[in-house]
Amino acid sequence: MIKTQVADATQEERLMDSLQFLIYARCFHGQIELINDLIQTGETLEGMNEDVRELLHQLEVTPDDEVQMQYDNLFFIPGPCYAPPYVSFYLDLAKEGQNAAVHSLSGCYERFGFLDYAHGTGVRHDHIGTVFMFLHYLLQRSVEAESETIREEAEAMYEVMLEDYLRPMFGDFEKEVSTRMIRGFYRDLVQSAHLLIEDEV
C-alpha cells in the first residue's frame, strides 16, 4: 500500500513501498532479468501488496521471450501496440512543448542527486520507468536521511512526483495501453501500477 502522506508511514512501510516502486521501475525499463533474480529469493514477497505479488507470479510463469516481445511492441516505435512511456506525452504540460516536463523533471533529479542515474538510462528523463525509480530513490533517501531536513525534503518531493506528474497522467496512459494491448503482462503491469499510485490511506 502506498502512503499518500509518506511522513505518516513507518520505516518498514516506506522500505516496502520503495521496493515496490523499484519493481515497477525495472519492469518499465525492460529489466526483467533483475526482477526474476528478485523473485528467486522469495524473501522479498512477504508483506508486499497483493496485486504486486500476483504480478510477480504472472511474470514468473510467462516465458521471457513473450515478455520481451510485449515490451518491445508496447514501448518502442514502430511497435504495433506503441503507447509512449513518457509522462509529458499525457500531461497538459505537453501543450507547452514536451521539453517543459523533461526539463522540470531534470531539475528535480539534479536537486536530489539523481541526475546521473537518469542520464545513464539512455532514455528521456520523463520516461515512466525513470520517474518510478526516482520515487524508489526518494523513499530510500527518506529512510536513510541523516537529518530531519533531508527527510522532509525527500518526502515533499515524493508527494510532488505523485501529485504533479504521475497521478494526473496515469489514467490516460493506462487507457492508451489497454486500448492497444488486449491482454498480457505489460497490460496488467500498467493497470497494477495505476492502482498502486492511486492507493490512499
PDB file of C-alpha atoms in Angstrom:
ATOM      1  CA  MET A   1       0.000   0.000   0.000  1.00  0.00           C
ATOM      2  CA  ILE A   2       1.418   3.367  -0.973  1.00  0.00           C
ATOM      3  CA  LYS A   3       1.117   6.041   1.672  1.00  0.00           C
ATOM      4  CA  THR A   4      -0.308   9.285   0.291  1.00  0.00           C
ATOM      5  CA  GLN A   5       1.278  11.077   3.238  1.00  0.00           C
ATOM      6  CA  VAL A   6       4.628   9.332   3.343  1.00  0.00           C
ATOM      7  CA  ALA A   7       5.507  11.109   6.597  1.00  0.00           C
ATOM      8  CA  ASP A   8       2.800   9.025   8.307  1.00  0.00           C
ATOM      9  CA  ALA A   9       4.355   5.742   7.172  1.00  0.00           C
ATOM     10  CA  THR A  10       6.621   3.643   9.348  1.00  0.00           C
ATOM     11  CA  GLN A  11      10.162   2.953   8.207  1.00  0.00           C
ATOM     12  CA  GLU A  12       9.190  -0.618   7.276  1.00  0.00           C
ATOM     13  CA  GLU A  13       6.255   0.618   5.189  1.00  0.00           C
ATOM     14  CA  ARG A  14       8.445   3.119   3.369  1.00  0.00           C
ATOM     15  CA  LEU A  15      11.014   0.436   2.601  1.00  0.00           C
ATOM     16  CA  MET A  16       8.297  -1.871   1.236  1.00  0.00           C
ATOM     17  CA  ASP A  17       6.821   0.929  -0.874  1.00  0.00           C
ATOM     18  CA  SER A  18      10.320   1.701  -2.109  1.00  0.00           C
ATOM     19  CA  LEU A  19      10.850  -1.924  -3.142  1.00  0.00           C
ATOM     20  CA  GLN A  20       7.531  -1.964  -4.991  1.00  0.00           C
ATOM     21  CA  PHE A  21       8.453   1.183  -6.921  1.00  0.00           C
ATOM     22  CA  LEU A  22      11.796  -0.448  -7.758  1.00  0.00           C
ATOM     23  CA  ILE A  23       9.996  -3.477  -9.203  1.00  0.00           C
ATOM     24  CA  TYR A  24       7.773  -1.320 -11.402  1.00  0.00           C
ATOM     25  CA  ALA A  25      10.703   0.833 -12.484  1.00  0.00           C
ATOM     26  CA  ARG A  26      12.709  -2.219 -13.570  1.00  0.00           C
ATOM     27  CA  CYS A  27       9.726  -3.600 -15.494  1.00  0.00           C
ATOM     28  CA  PHE A  28       9.035  -0.282 -17.237  1.00  0.00           C
ATOM     29  CA  HIS A  29      12.696  -0.202 -18.273  1.00  0.00           C
ATOM     30  CA  GLY A  30      12.510  -3.795 -19.527  1.00  0.00           C
ATOM     31  CA  GLN A  31      14.999  -5.083 -16.929  1.00  0.00           C
ATOM     32  CA  ILE A  32      13.065  -8.282 -16.372  1.00  0.00           C
ATOM     33  CA  GLU A  33      16.098 -10.418 -15.575  1.00  0.00           C
ATOM     34  CA  LEU A  34      16.712  -8.316 -12.450  1.00  0.00           C
ATOM     35  CA  ILE A  35      13.125  -8.877 -11.311  1.00  0.00           C
ATOM     36  CA  ASN A  36      13.427 -12.612 -11.960  1.00  0.00           C
ATOM     37  CA  ASP A  37      16.505 -12.661  -9.726  1.00  0.00           C
ATOM     38  CA  LEU A  38      14.443 -10.926  -7.044  1.00  0.00           C
ATOM     39  CA  ILE A  39      11.639 -13.473  -7.388  1.00  0.00           C
ATOM     40  CA  GLN A  40      14.057 -16.367  -6.927  1.00  0.00           C
ATOM     41  CA  THR A  41      14.982 -15.156  -3.433  1.00  0.00           C
ATOM     42  CA  GLY A  42      11.314 -15.276  -2.365  1.00  0.00           C
ATOM     43  CA  GLU A  43      12.009 -13.370   0.842  1.00  0.00           C
ATOM     44  CA  THR A  44      11.064 -10.007  -0.690  1.00  0.00           C
ATOM     45  CA  LEU A  45       7.437 -11.050  -1.259  1.00  0.00           C
ATOM     46  CA  GLU A  46       6.385 -11.107   2.385  1.00  0.00           C
ATOM     47  CA  GLY A  47       4.366  -8.029   3.290  1.00  0.00           C
ATOM     48  CA  MET A  48       4.101  -6.893  -0.311  1.00  0.00           C
ATOM     49  CA  ASN A  49       0.900  -5.569  -1.886  1.00  0.00           C
ATOM     50  CA  GLU A  50      -1.278  -8.473  -3.109  1.00  0.00           C
ATOM     51  CA  ASP A  51      -1.518  -7.001  -6.620  1.00  0.00           C
ATOM     52  CA  VAL A  52       2.271  -6.777  -6.826  1.00  0.00           C
ATOM     53  CA  ARG A  53       2.669 -10.388  -5.681  1.00  0.00           C
ATOM     54  CA  GLU A  54       0.199 -11.522  -8.336  1.00  0.00           C
ATOM     55  CA  LEU A  55       2.079  -9.530 -10.945  1.00  0.00           C
ATOM     56  CA  LEU A  56       5.377 -11.138  -9.958  1.00  0.00           C
ATOM     57  CA  HIS A  57       3.774 -14.578 -10.177  1.00  0.00           C
ATOM     58  CA  GLN A  58       2.498 -13.740 -13.662  1.00  0.00           C
ATOM     59  CA  LEU A  59       5.988 -12.660 -14.668  1.00  0.00           C
ATOM     60  CA  GLU A  60       7.434 -15.892 -13.300  1.00  0.00           C
ATOM     61  CA  VAL A  61       5.130 -18.095 -15.406  1.00  0.00           C
ATOM     62  CA  THR A  62       5.310 -16.022 -18.610  1.00  0.00           C
ATOM     63  CA  PRO A  63       8.155 -17.010 -20.988  1.00  0.00           C
ATOM     64  CA  ASP A  64      10.919 -14.398 -21.122  1.00  0.00           C
ATOM     65  CA  ASP A  65      10.686 -14.038 -24.897  1.00  0.00           C
ATOM     66  CA  GLU A  66       6.947 -13.320 -24.634  1.00  0.00           C
ATOM     67  CA  VAL A  67       7.563 -10.619 -22.017  1.00  0.00           C
ATOM     68  CA  GLN A  68      10.306  -9.088 -24.168  1.00  0.00           C
ATOM     69  CA  MET A  69       8.058  -9.084 -27.240  1.00  0.00           C
ATOM     70  CA  GLN A  70       5.292  -7.316 -25.313  1.00  0.00           C
ATOM     71  CA  TYR A  71       7.768  -4.734 -24.043  1.00  0.00           C
ATOM     72  CA  ASP A  72       9.173  -4.033 -27.500  1.00  0.00           C
ATOM     73  CA  ASN A  73       5.731  -3.867 -29.134  1.00  0.00           C
ATOM     74  CA  LEU A  74       4.361  -1.517 -26.484  1.00  0.00           C
ATOM     75  CA  PHE A  75       7.190   0.898 -25.771  1.00  0.00           C
ATOM     76  CA  PHE A  76       9.242   1.121 -28.962  1.00  0.00           C
ATOM     77  CA  ILE A  77       8.412   2.629 -32.349  1.00  0.00           C
ATOM     78  CA  PRO A  78       7.271   1.081 -34.682  1.00  0.00           C
ATOM     79  CA  GLY A  79       5.737  -1.475 -32.288  1.00  0.00           C
ATOM     80  CA  PRO A  80       2.189  -2.405 -33.327  1.00  0.00           C
ATOM     81  CA  CYS A  81       0.884  -1.576 -29.825  1.00  0.00           C
ATOM     82  CA  TYR A  82       3.037   1.518 -29.243  1.00  0.00           C
ATOM     83  CA  ALA A  83       1.979   3.633 -26.252  1.00  0.00           C
ATOM     84  CA  PRO A  84       4.513   6.381 -25.447  1.00  0.00           C
ATOM     85  CA  PRO A  85       6.006   5.673 -21.987  1.00  0.00           C
ATOM     86  CA  TYR A  86       6.661   9.369 -21.364  1.00  0.00           C
ATOM     87  CA  VAL A  87       4.966  11.409 -18.649  1.00  0.00           C
ATOM     88  CA  SER A  88       4.900  14.619 -20.679  1.00  0.00           C
ATOM     89  CA  PHE A  89       3.012  12.971 -23.554  1.00  0.00           C
ATOM     90  CA  TYR A  90      -0.070  12.718 -21.327  1.00  0.00           C
ATOM     91  CA  LEU A  91       0.243  15.878 -19.221  1.00  0.00           C
ATOM     92  CA  ASP A  92      -1.315  19.230 -20.062  1.00  0.00           C
ATOM     93  CA  LEU A  93       2.235  20.485 -19.755  1.00  0.00           C
ATOM     94  CA  ALA A  94       2.828  18.848 -23.124  1.00  0.00           C
ATOM     95  CA  LYS A  95       0.846  21.666 -24.725  1.00  0.00           C
ATOM     96  CA  GLU A  96       3.740  23.962 -23.894  1.00  0.00           C
ATOM     97  CA  GLY A  97       6.092  21.524 -25.578  1.00  0.00           C
ATOM     98  CA  GLN A  98       7.127  18.198 -24.134  1.00  0.00           C
ATOM     99  CA  ASN A  99      10.560  19.536 -23.266  1.00  0.00           C
ATOM    100  CA  ALA A 100       8.945  21.551 -20.447  1.00  0.00           C
ATOM    101  CA  ALA A 101       8.232  18.422 -18.392  1.00  0.00           C
ATOM    102  CA  VAL A 102      11.585  16.885 -19.270  1.00  0.00           C
ATOM    103  CA  HIS A 103      13.442  19.997 -18.067  1.00  0.00           C
ATOM    104  CA  SER A 104      11.278  20.234 -14.959  1.00  0.00           C
ATOM    105  CA  LEU A 105      11.962  16.625 -14.020  1.00  0.00           C
ATOM    106  CA  SER A 106      15.664  17.028 -14.760  1.00  0.00           C
ATOM    107  CA  GLY A 107      15.739  19.883 -12.255  1.00  0.00           C
ATOM    108  CA  CYS A 108      14.096  17.686  -9.624  1.00  0.00           C
ATOM    109  CA  TYR A 109      16.577  14.903 -10.298  1.00  0.00           C
ATOM    110  CA  GLU A 110      19.548  17.252 -10.083  1.00  0.00           C
ATOM    111  CA  ARG A 111      18.380  18.690  -6.777  1.00  0.00           C
ATOM    112  CA  PHE A 112      18.376  15.229  -5.201  1.00  0.00           C
ATOM    113  CA  GLY A 113      21.500  13.777  -6.809  1.00  0.00           C
ATOM    114  CA  PHE A 114      19.568  11.511  -9.175  1.00  0.00           C
ATOM    115  CA  LEU A 115      20.546  13.111 -12.483  1.00  0.00           C
ATOM    116  CA  ASP A 116      23.459  10.763 -13.219  1.00  0.00           C
ATOM    117  CA  TYR A 117      21.145   7.756 -12.998  1.00  0.00           C
ATOM    118  CA  ALA A 118      18.615   9.434 -15.303  1.00  0.00           C
ATOM    119  CA  HIS A 119      21.360  10.198 -17.839  1.00  0.00           C
ATOM    120  CA  GLY A 120      22.568   6.608 -17.637  1.00  0.00           C
ATOM    121  CA  THR A 121      19.232   5.115 -18.664  1.00  0.00           C
ATOM    122  CA  GLY A 122      19.692   6.364 -22.229  1.00  0.00           C
ATOM    123  CA  VAL A 123      16.041   7.464 -22.420  1.00  0.00           C
ATOM    124  CA  ARG A 124      14.266  10.769 -21.878  1.00  0.00           C
ATOM    125  CA  HIS A 125      14.081  11.886 -18.274  1.00  0.00           C
ATOM    126  CA  ASP A 126      10.273  11.760 -18.284  1.00  0.00           C
ATOM    127  CA  HIS A 127      10.233   8.025 -19.035  1.00  0.00           C
ATOM    128  CA  ILE A 128       7.781   6.397 -16.622  1.00  0.00           C
ATOM    129  CA  GLY A 129      10.382   3.860 -15.530  1.00  0.00           C
ATOM    130  CA  THR A 130      12.775   6.642 -14.539  1.00  0.00           C
ATOM    131  CA  VAL A 131      10.081   8.500 -12.588  1.00  0.00           C
ATOM    132  CA  PHE A 132       9.199   5.295 -10.718  1.00  0.00           C
ATOM    133  CA  MET A 133      12.883   4.750  -9.964  1.00  0.00           C
ATOM    134  CA  PHE A 134      13.066   8.296  -8.600  1.00  0.00           C
ATOM    135  CA  LEU A 135      10.181   7.508  -6.233  1.00  0.00           C
ATOM    136  CA  HIS A 136      12.073   4.413  -5.064  1.00  0.00           C
ATOM    137  CA  TYR A 137      15.158   6.584  -4.546  1.00  0.00           C
ATOM    138  CA  LEU A 138      13.247   9.270  -2.609  1.00  0.00           C
ATOM    139  CA  LEU A 139      11.727   6.739  -0.226  1.00  0.00           C
ATOM    140  CA  GLN A 140      15.136   5.172   0.380  1.00  0.00           C
ATOM    141  CA  ARG A 141      16.547   8.639   0.999  1.00  0.00           C
ATOM    142  CA  SER A 142      13.789   9.456   3.483  1.00  0.00           C
ATOM    143  CA  VAL A 143      14.583   6.302   5.454  1.00  0.00           C
ATOM    144  CA  GLU A 144      18.359   6.796   5.408  1.00  0.00           C
ATOM    145  CA  ALA A 145      18.315  10.591   5.933  1.00  0.00           C
ATOM    146  CA  GLU A 146      20.887  11.869   8.405  1.00  0.00           C
ATOM    147  CA  SER A 147      18.783  14.893   9.294  1.00  0.00           C
ATOM    148  CA  GLU A 148      15.129  15.823   9.643  1.00  0.00           C
ATOM    149  CA  THR A 149      15.532  18.439   6.907  1.00  0.00           C
ATOM    150  CA  ILE A 150      16.796  15.917   4.347  1.00  0.00           C
ATOM    151  CA  ARG A 151      13.991  13.510   5.244  1.00  0.00           C
ATOM    152  CA  GLU A 152      11.308  16.181   4.923  1.00  0.00           C
ATOM    153  CA  GLU A 153      12.684  17.382   1.577  1.00  0.00           C
ATOM    154  CA  ALA A 154      12.654  13.837   0.185  1.00  0.00           C
ATOM    155  CA  GLU A 155       9.101  13.262   1.424  1.00  0.00           C
ATOM    156  CA  ALA A 156       7.921  16.565  -0.061  1.00  0.00           C
ATOM    157  CA  MET A 157       9.429  15.722  -3.458  1.00  0.00           C
ATOM    158  CA  TYR A 158       7.841  12.265  -3.313  1.00  0.00           C
ATOM    159  CA  GLU A 159       4.446  13.941  -2.928  1.00  0.00           C
ATOM    160  CA  VAL A 160       5.202  16.309  -5.825  1.00  0.00           C
ATOM    161  CA  MET A 161       6.075  13.393  -8.108  1.00  0.00           C
ATOM    162  CA  LEU A 162       2.818  11.630  -7.321  1.00  0.00           C
ATOM    163  CA  GLU A 163       0.507  14.646  -7.352  1.00  0.00           C
ATOM    164  CA  ASP A 164       2.009  16.750 -10.162  1.00  0.00           C
ATOM    165  CA  TYR A 165       3.425  14.137 -12.520  1.00  0.00           C
ATOM    166  CA  LEU A 166       2.179  10.559 -12.162  1.00  0.00           C
ATOM    167  CA  ARG A 167      -1.406  10.785 -10.938  1.00  0.00           C
ATOM    168  CA  PRO A 168      -2.526  13.417 -13.491  1.00  0.00           C
ATOM    169  CA  MET A 169      -1.302  11.359 -16.462  1.00  0.00           C
ATOM    170  CA  PHE A 170      -1.514   7.716 -15.465  1.00  0.00           C
ATOM    171  CA  GLY A 171      -5.199   7.214 -16.247  1.00  0.00           C
ATOM    172  CA  ASP A 172      -4.654   8.342 -19.840  1.00  0.00           C
ATOM    173  CA  PHE A 173      -1.541   6.182 -20.094  1.00  0.00           C
ATOM    174  CA  GLU A 174      -3.437   3.137 -18.833  1.00  0.00           C
ATOM    175  CA  LYS A 175      -6.267   3.826 -21.280  1.00  0.00           C
ATOM    176  CA  GLU A 176      -3.778   4.060 -24.151  1.00  0.00           C
ATOM    177  CA  VAL A 177      -2.131   0.768 -23.191  1.00  0.00           C
ATOM    178  CA  SER A 178      -5.439  -1.054 -22.579  1.00  0.00           C
ATOM    179  CA  THR A 179      -6.747   0.087 -25.963  1.00  0.00           C
ATOM    180  CA  ARG A 180      -3.684  -1.157 -27.812  1.00  0.00           C
ATOM    181  CA  MET A 181      -2.947  -4.359 -25.876  1.00  0.00           C
ATOM    182  CA  ILE A 182      -5.862  -6.724 -25.228  1.00  0.00           C
ATOM    183  CA  ARG A 183      -4.037  -8.859 -22.673  1.00  0.00           C
ATOM    184  CA  GLY A 184      -0.583  -9.633 -21.387  1.00  0.00           C
ATOM    185  CA  PHE A 185       1.883  -8.984 -18.599  1.00  0.00           C
ATOM    186  CA  TYR A 186       2.562  -5.371 -19.558  1.00  0.00           C
ATOM    187  CA  ARG A 187      -1.122  -4.503 -19.759  1.00  0.00           C
ATOM    188  CA  ASP A 188      -1.560  -5.887 -16.251  1.00  0.00           C
ATOM    189  CA  LEU A 189       1.612  -4.102 -15.110  1.00  0.00           C
ATOM    190  CA  VAL A 190       0.243  -0.716 -16.149  1.00  0.00           C
ATOM    191  CA  GLN A 191      -3.138  -1.365 -14.524  1.00  0.00           C
ATOM    192  CA  SER A 192      -1.476  -2.555 -11.320  1.00  0.00           C
ATOM    193  CA  ALA A 193       0.878   0.444 -11.250  1.00  0.00           C
ATOM    194  CA  HIS A 194      -2.107   2.767 -11.605  1.00  0.00           C
ATOM    195  CA  LEU A 195      -3.801   1.163  -8.601  1.00  0.00           C
ATOM    196  CA  LEU A 196      -0.579   1.417  -6.620  1.00  0.00           C
ATOM    197  CA  ILE A 197      -0.062   5.146  -7.104  1.00  0.00           C
ATOM    198  CA  GLU A 198      -3.744   5.958  -6.560  1.00  0.00           C
ATOM    199  CA  ASP A 199      -3.937   3.947  -3.338  1.00  0.00           C
ATOM    200  CA  GLU A 200      -4.687   6.206  -0.397  1.00  0.00           C
ATOM    201  CA  VAL A 201      -4.555   5.606   3.329  1.00  0.00           C
TER     202      VAL A 201
END
